[in-house]
Short mmCIF file of C-alpha atoms and ligand atoms in Angstrom, two decimals:
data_model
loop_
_atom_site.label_atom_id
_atom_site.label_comp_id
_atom_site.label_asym_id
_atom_site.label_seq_id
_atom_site.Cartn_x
_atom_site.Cartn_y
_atom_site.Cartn_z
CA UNK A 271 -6.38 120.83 46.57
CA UNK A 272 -4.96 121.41 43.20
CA UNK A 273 -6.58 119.91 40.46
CA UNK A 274 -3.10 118.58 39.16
CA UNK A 275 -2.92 116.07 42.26
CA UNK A 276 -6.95 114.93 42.05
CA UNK A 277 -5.38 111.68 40.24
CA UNK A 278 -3.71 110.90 43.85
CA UNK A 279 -7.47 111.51 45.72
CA UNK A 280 -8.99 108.66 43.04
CA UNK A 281 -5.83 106.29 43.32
CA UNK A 282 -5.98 106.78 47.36
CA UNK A 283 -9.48 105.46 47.40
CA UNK A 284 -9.06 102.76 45.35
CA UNK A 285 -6.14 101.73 47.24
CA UNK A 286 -8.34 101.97 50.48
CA UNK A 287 -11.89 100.12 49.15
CA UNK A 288 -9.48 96.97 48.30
CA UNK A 289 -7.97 97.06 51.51
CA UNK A 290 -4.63 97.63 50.56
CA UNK A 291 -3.77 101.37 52.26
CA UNK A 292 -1.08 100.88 54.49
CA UNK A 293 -0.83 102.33 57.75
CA UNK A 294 2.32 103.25 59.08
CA UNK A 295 2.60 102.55 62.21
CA UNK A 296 5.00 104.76 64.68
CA UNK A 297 7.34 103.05 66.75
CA UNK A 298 7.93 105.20 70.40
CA UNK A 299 10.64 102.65 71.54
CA UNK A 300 14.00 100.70 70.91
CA UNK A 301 13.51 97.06 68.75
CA UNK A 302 13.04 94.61 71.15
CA UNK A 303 9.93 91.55 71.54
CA UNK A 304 8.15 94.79 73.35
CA UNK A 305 7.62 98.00 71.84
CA UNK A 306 5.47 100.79 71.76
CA UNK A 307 3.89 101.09 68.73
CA UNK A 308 1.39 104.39 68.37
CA UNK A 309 1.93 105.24 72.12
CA UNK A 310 0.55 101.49 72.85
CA UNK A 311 3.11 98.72 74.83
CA UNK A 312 2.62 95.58 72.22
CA UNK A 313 4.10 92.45 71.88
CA UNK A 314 6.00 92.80 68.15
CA UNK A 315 6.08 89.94 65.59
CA UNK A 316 7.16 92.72 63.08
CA UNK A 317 10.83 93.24 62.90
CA UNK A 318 13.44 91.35 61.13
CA UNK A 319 15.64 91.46 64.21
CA UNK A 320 16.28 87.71 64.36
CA UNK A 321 18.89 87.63 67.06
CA UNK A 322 17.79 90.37 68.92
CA UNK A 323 21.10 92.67 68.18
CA UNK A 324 19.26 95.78 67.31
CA UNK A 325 19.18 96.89 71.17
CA UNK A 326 22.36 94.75 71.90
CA UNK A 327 24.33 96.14 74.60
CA UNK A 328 27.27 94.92 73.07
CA UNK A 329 26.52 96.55 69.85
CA UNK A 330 25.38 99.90 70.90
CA UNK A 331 28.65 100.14 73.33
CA UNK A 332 30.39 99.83 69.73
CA UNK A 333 28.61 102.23 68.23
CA UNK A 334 29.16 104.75 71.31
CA UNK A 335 32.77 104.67 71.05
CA UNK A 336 33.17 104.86 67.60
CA UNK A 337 31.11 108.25 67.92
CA UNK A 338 33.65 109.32 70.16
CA UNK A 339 36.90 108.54 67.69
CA UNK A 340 35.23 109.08 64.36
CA UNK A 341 32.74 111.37 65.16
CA UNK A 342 29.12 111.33 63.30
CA UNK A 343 29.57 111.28 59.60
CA UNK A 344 32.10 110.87 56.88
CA UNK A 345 31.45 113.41 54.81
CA UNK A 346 32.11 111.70 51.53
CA UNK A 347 31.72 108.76 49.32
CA UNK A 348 33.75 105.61 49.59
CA UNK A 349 36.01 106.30 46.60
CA UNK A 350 36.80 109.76 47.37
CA UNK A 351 37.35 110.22 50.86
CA UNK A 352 35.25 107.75 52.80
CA UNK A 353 36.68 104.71 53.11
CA UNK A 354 37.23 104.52 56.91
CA UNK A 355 39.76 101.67 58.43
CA UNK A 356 36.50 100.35 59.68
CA UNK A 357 34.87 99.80 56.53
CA UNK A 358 37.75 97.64 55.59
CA UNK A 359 38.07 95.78 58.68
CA UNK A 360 34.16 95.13 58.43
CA UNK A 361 34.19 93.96 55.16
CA UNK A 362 37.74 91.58 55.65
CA UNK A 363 35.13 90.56 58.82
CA UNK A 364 32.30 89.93 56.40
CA UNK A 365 34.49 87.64 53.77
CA UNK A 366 36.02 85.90 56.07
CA UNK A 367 32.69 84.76 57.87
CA UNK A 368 31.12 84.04 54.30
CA UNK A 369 34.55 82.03 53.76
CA UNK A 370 34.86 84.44 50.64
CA UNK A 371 38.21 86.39 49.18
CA UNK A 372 36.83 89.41 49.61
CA UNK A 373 33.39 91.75 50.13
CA UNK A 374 32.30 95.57 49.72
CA UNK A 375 30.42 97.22 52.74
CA UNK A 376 27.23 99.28 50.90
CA UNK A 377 24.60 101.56 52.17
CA UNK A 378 22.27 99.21 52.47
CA UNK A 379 20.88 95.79 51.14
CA UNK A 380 18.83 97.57 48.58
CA UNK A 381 21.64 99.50 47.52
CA UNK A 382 23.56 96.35 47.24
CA UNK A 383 21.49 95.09 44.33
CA UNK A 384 21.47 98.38 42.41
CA UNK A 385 25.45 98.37 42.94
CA UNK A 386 25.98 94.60 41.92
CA UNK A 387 23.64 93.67 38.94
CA UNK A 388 24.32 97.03 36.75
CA UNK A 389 28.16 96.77 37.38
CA UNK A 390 28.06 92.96 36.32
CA UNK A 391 25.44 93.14 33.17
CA UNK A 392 24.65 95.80 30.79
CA UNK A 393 22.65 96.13 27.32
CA UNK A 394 23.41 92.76 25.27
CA UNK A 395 23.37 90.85 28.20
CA UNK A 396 20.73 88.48 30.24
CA UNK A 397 19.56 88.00 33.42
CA UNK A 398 17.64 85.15 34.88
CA UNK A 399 15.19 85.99 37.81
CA UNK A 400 12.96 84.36 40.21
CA UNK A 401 9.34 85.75 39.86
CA UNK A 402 9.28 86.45 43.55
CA UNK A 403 12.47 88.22 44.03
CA UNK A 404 12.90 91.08 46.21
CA UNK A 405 11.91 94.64 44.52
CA UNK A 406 15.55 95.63 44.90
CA UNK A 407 16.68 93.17 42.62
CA UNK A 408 13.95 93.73 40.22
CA UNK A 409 15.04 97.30 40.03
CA UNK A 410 18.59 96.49 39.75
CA UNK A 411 17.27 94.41 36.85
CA UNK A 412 16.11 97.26 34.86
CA UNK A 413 18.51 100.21 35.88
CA UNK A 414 21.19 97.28 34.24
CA UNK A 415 19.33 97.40 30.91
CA UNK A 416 20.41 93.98 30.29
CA UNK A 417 17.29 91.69 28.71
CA UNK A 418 15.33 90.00 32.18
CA UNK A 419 13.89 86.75 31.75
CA UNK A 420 11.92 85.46 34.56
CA UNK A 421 11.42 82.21 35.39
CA UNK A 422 8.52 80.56 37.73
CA UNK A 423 9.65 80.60 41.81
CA UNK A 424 12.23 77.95 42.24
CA UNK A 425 11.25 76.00 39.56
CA UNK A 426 14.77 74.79 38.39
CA UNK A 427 13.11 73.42 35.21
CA UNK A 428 11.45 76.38 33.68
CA UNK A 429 14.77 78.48 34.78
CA UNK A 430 16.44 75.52 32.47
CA UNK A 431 13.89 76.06 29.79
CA UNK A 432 14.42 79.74 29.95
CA UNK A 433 18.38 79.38 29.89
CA UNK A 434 17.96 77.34 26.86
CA UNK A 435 15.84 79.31 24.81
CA UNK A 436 17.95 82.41 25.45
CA UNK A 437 21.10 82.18 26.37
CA UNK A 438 22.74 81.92 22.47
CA UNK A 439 21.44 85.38 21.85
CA UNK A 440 23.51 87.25 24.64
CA UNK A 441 26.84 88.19 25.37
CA UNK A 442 27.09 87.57 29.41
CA UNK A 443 23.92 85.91 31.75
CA UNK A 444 23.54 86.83 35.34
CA UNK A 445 20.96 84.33 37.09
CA UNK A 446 19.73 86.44 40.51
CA UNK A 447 17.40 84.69 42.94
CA UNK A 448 16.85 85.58 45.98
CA UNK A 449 18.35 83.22 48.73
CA UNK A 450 15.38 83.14 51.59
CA UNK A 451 11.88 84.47 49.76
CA UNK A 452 10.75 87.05 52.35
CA UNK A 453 6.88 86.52 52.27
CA UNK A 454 6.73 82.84 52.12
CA UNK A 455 9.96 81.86 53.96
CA UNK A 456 10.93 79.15 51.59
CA UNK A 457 14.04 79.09 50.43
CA UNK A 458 15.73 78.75 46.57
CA UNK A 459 16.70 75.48 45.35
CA UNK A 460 20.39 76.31 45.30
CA UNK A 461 22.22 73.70 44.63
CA UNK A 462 20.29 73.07 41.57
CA UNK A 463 20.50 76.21 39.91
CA UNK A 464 24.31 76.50 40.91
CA UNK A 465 24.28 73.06 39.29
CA UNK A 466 22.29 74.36 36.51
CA UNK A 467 24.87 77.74 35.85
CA UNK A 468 27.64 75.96 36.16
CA UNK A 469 26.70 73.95 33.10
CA UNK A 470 26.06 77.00 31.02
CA UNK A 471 28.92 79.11 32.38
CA UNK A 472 26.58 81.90 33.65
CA UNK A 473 27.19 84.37 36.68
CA UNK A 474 25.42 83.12 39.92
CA UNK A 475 24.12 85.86 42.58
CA UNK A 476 21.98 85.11 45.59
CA UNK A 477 20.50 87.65 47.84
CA UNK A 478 20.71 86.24 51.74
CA UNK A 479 18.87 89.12 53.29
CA UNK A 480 16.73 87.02 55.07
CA UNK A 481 19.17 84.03 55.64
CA UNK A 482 22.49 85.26 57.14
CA UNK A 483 22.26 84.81 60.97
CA UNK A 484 19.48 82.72 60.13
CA UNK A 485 20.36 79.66 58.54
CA UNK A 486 23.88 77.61 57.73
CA UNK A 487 26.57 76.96 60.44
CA UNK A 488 26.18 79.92 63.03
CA UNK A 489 24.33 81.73 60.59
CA UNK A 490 26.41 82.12 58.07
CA UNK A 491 23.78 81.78 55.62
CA UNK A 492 22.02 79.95 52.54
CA UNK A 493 25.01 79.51 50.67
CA UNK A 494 26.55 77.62 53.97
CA UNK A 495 23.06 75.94 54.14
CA UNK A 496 23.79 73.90 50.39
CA UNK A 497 27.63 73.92 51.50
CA UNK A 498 28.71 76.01 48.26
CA UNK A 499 31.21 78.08 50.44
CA UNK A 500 32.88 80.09 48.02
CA UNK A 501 31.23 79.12 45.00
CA UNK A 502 28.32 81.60 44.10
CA UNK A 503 30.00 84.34 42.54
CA UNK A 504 27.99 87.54 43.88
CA UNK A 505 26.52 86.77 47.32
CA UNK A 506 24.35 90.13 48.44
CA UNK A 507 23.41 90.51 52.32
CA UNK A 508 22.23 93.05 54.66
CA UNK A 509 23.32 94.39 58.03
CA UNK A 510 19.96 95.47 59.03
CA UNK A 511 18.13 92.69 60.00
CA UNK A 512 19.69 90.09 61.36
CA UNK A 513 22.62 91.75 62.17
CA UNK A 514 20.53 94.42 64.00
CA UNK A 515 22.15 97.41 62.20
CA UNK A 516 22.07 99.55 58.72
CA UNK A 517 23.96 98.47 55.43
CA UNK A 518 24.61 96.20 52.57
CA UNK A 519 26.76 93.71 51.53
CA UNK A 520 28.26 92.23 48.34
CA UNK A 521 30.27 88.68 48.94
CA UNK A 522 32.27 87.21 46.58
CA UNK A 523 36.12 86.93 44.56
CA UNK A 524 38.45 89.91 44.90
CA UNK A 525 38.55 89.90 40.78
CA UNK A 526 34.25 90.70 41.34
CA UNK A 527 34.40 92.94 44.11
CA UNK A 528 37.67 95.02 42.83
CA UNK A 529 35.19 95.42 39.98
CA UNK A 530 32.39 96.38 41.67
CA UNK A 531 34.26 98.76 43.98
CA UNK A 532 35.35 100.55 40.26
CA UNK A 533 32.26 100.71 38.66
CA UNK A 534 28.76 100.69 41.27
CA UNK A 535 27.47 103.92 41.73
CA UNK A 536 26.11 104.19 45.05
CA UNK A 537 29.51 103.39 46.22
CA UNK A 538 30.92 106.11 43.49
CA UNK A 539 28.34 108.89 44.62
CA UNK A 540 26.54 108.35 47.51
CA UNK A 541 28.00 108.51 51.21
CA UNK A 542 29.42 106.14 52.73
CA UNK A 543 27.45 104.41 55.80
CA UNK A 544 28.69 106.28 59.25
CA UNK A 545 31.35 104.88 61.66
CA UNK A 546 29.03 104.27 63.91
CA UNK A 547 27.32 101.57 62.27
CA UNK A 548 30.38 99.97 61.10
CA UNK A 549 31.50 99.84 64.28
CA UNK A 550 28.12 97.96 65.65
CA UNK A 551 28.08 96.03 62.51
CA UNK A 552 31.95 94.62 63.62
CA UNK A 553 30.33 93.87 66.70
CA UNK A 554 27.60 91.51 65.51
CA UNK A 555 30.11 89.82 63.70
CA UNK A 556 32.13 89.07 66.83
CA UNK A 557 29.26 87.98 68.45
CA UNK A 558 28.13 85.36 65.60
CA UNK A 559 31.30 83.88 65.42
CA UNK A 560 31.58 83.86 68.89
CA UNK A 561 28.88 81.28 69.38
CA UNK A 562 25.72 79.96 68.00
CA UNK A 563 23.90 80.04 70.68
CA UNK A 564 21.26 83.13 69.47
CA UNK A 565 20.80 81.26 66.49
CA UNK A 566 19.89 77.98 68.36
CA UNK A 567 17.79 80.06 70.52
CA UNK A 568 15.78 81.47 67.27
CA UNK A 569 15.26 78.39 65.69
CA UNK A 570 14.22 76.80 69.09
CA UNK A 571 11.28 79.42 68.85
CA UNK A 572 10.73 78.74 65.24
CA UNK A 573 10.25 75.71 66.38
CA UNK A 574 7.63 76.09 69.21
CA UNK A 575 5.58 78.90 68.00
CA UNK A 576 4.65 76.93 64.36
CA UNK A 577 4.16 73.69 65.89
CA UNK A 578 1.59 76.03 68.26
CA UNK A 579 0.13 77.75 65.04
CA UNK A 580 -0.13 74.20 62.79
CA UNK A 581 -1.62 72.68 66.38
CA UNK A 582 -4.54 75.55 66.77
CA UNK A 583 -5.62 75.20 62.79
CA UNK A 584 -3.60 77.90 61.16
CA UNK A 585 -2.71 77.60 57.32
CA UNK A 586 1.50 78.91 57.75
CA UNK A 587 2.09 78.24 54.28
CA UNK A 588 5.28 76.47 52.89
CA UNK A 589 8.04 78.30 55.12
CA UNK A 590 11.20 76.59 56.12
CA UNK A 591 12.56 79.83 58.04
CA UNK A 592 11.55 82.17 61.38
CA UNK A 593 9.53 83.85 58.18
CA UNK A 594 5.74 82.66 59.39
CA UNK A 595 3.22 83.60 56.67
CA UNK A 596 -0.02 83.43 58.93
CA UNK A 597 -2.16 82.69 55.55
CA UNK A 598 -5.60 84.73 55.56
CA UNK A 599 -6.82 85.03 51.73
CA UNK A 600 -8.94 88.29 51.48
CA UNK A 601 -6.28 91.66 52.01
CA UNK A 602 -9.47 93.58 54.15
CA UNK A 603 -10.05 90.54 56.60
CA UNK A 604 -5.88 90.57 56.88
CA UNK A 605 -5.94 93.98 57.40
CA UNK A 606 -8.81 93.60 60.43
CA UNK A 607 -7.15 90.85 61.92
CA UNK A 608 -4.21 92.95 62.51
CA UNK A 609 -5.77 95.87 64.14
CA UNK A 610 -7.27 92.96 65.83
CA UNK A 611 -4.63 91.35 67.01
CA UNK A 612 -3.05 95.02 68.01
CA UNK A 613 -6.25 96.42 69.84
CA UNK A 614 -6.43 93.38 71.99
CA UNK A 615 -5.24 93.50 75.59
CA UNK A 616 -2.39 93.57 75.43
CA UNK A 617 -1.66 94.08 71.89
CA UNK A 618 0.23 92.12 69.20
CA UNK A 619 1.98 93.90 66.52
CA UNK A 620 2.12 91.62 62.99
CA UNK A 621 1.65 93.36 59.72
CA UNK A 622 -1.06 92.86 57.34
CA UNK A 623 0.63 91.98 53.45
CA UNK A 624 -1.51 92.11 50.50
CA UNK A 625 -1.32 93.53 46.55
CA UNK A 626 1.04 94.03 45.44
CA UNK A 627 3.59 92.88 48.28
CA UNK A 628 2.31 89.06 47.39
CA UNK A 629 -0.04 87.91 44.29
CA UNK A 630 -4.45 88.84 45.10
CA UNK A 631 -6.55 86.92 47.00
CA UNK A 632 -2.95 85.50 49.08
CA UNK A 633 -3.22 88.35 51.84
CA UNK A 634 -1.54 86.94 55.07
CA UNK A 635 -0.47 88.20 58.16
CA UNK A 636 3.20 87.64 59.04
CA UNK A 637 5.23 87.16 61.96
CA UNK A 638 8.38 87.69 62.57
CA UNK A 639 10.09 85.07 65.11
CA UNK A 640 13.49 86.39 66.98
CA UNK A 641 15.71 85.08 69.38
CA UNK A 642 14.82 87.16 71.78
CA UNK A 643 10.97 86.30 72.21
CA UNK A 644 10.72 84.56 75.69
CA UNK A 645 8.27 81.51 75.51
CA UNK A 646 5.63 83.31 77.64
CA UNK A 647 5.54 86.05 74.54
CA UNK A 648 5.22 83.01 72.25
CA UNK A 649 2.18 81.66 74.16
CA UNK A 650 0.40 84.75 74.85
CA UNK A 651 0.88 85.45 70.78
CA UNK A 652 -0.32 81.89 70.27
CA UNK A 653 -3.38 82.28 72.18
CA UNK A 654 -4.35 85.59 70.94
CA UNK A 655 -3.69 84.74 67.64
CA UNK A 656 -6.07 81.56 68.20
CA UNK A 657 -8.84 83.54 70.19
CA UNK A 658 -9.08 86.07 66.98
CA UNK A 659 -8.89 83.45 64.71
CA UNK A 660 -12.26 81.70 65.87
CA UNK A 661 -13.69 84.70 66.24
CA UNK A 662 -13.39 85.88 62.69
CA UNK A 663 -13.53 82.49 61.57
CA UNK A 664 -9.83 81.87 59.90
CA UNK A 665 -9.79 78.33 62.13
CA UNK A 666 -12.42 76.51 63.23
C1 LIG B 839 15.22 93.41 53.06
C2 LIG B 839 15.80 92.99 51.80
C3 LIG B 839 16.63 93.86 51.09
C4 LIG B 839 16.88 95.27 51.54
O1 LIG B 839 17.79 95.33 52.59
P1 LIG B 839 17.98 96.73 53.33
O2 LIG B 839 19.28 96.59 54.03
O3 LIG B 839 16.82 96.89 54.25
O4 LIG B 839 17.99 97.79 52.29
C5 LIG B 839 17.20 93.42 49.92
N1 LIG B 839 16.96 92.18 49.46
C6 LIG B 839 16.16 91.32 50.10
C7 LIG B 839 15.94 89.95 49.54
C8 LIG B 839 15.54 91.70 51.29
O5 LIG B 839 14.74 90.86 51.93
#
């Protein structure tokens, strides 16, 4: 090995001796409460596929014939020549669900946040972020070059106290948060910090990756949740986990979105997402506004597999969402209660998260609760999870 690279050698140790070397794990089968995971049939916790659309019949028959009409790719960004009918039917789809003017279909969720927050908020300007938001917004943050300020996780007051000491300095202030906090599964104070913006005439944004087709009225999300239909200005989303497919979205007035559609530039020079998943993502919307029975159905499990967890001695942390933070402490014991968990018969599939996914010393394990668990998976994950869990000593 070339001496140039030795750094990477050191680093890799380290990163192994604290426990904190991921293994990627490769999946051998469609997304689903079953999957085979490293040529093993396991019972997966893992996936953010809350409703279970990701093998959807429904959705994949979309996808199918769109293949056959619009063939395979696009060949081209959105503003030059990829902007398919589809895109703009998905994204009337997607504003009229959110009960929004208008919305812009993106690459993906992560995308989303690097299109919104530089197109909104440049150098001179402010931004006000949770200190547990997603990495996509943090990056967004800085590729903006707009000032960050970050307050403590929904703490409404220190965001206030921030605000205040800043906000005369700056031309425009963006506060971001996200909307469900994907390693806890607690969710942001909303109405307070809309409350709280609204006051000091500052942009509001909330990220719902983890909350659309989770919470609100048939899953319409967070911003449903505190009833403030229509009054966040950016609202950010994904396609790819609840919905079961690939993409991004960005919610909000057409005055915003005509913006961003002028100015983001992964929409301005980067492809634009295939027909085929447009056509699946149209699907899921037709089947969440169809009925809310899938999202009864995953909160019903919710339900039933913490009350097991809380019942057999398990510290699940402060969620409020499918999000279970199965709370461990020390990243190495997290790490061997997952291959654990995976190498017992038959396997369960939950991921290990440690530094610097969530602060030291918090290591969990989490799962993942969908729809489309039946309530014998639920059980055999509860008892496995409680028979390793005496063993190693996590419960009594
Ligand atoms: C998962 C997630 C994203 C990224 O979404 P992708 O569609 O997978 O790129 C962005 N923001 C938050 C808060 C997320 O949880």
């Amino acid at each position: 090995m070339s001496e140039k690279f030795e750094w990477i050698n050191e680093e890799m140790e380290a990163l192994k001796q604290q426990g904190l070397k991921t293994h990627i794990r490769t999946i051998g089968s469609a997304c689903g409460p079953w999957m085979v995971v490293d040529g093993k049939k396991v019972l997966n916790f893992c996936t953010n596929n809350y409703l279970g659309l990701a093998n959807h019949p429904r959705l994949k028959e979309a996808a199918r014939a769109a293949v056959q009409i619009w063939g395979v790719g696009p060949a081209a960004v959105r503003s030059i020549a990829g902007t398919l009918e589809l895109h703009r039917l998905l994204e009337e789809r997607l504003a009229a669900f959110k009960g929004v003017e208008d919305a812009l279909y993106v690459q993906s969720g992560f995308c989303a946040n690097q299109a919104a927050i530089p197109s909104m908020v440049g150098k001179g300007d402010v931004i006000f972020t949770d200190r547990l938001n997603h990495a996509s917004i943090i990056d967004g943050c800085r590729l903006s070059s707009a000032r960050v300020v970050v307050y403590e996780h929904c703490d409404v007051e220190d965001c206030e106290r921030a605000i205040k000491e800043n906000l005369g300095e700056y031309r425009r202030a963006l506060l971001i948060t996200d909307g469900v906090f994907s390693m806890d599964g607690d969710i942001a104070p909303l109405d307070r910090l809309f409350e709280l913006c609204e006051r000091h005439g500052i942009i509001t944004m909330v990220d719902d990756a983890h909350g659309e087709g989770v919470l609100g009225r048939g899953g319409r999300g967070i911003v449903d949740h505190f009833q403030l239909n229509g009054k966040f200005d950016l609202e950010i989303g994904t396609l790819s986990k609840a919905f079961g497919v690939m993409g991004g979205v960005i919610a909000g007035s057409s005055t915003v979105i005509e913006w961003i559609r002028q100015k983001a530039r992964p929409f301005l020079f980067s492809s634009a997402v295939t027909a085929a998943d447009t056509a699946a993502c149209l699907a899921a919307v037709d089947l969440l506004e169809e009925g809310t029975e899938l999202v009864e159905r995953l909160w019903e499990n919710t339900r039933y597999f913490k009350e097991g967890m809380r019942g057999a001695g398990f510290d699940i942390g402060a969620s409020v969402t499918p999000i279970t933070p199965v709370m461990i402490g020390d990243a190495t014991l997290a790490q061997n209660f997952s291959r654990m968990l995976f190498d017992s018969d038959p396997g369960i599939f939950a991921m290990p998260i440690g530094y610097p996914t969530v602060p030291q010393g918090k290591a969990r394990i989490r799962v993942m609760i969908s729809a489309s668990h039946s309530r014998e998976d639920l059980d055999l994950g509860l008892d496995i999870f409680t028979r390793i869990g005496k063993s190693v000593g996590v419960i009594g």
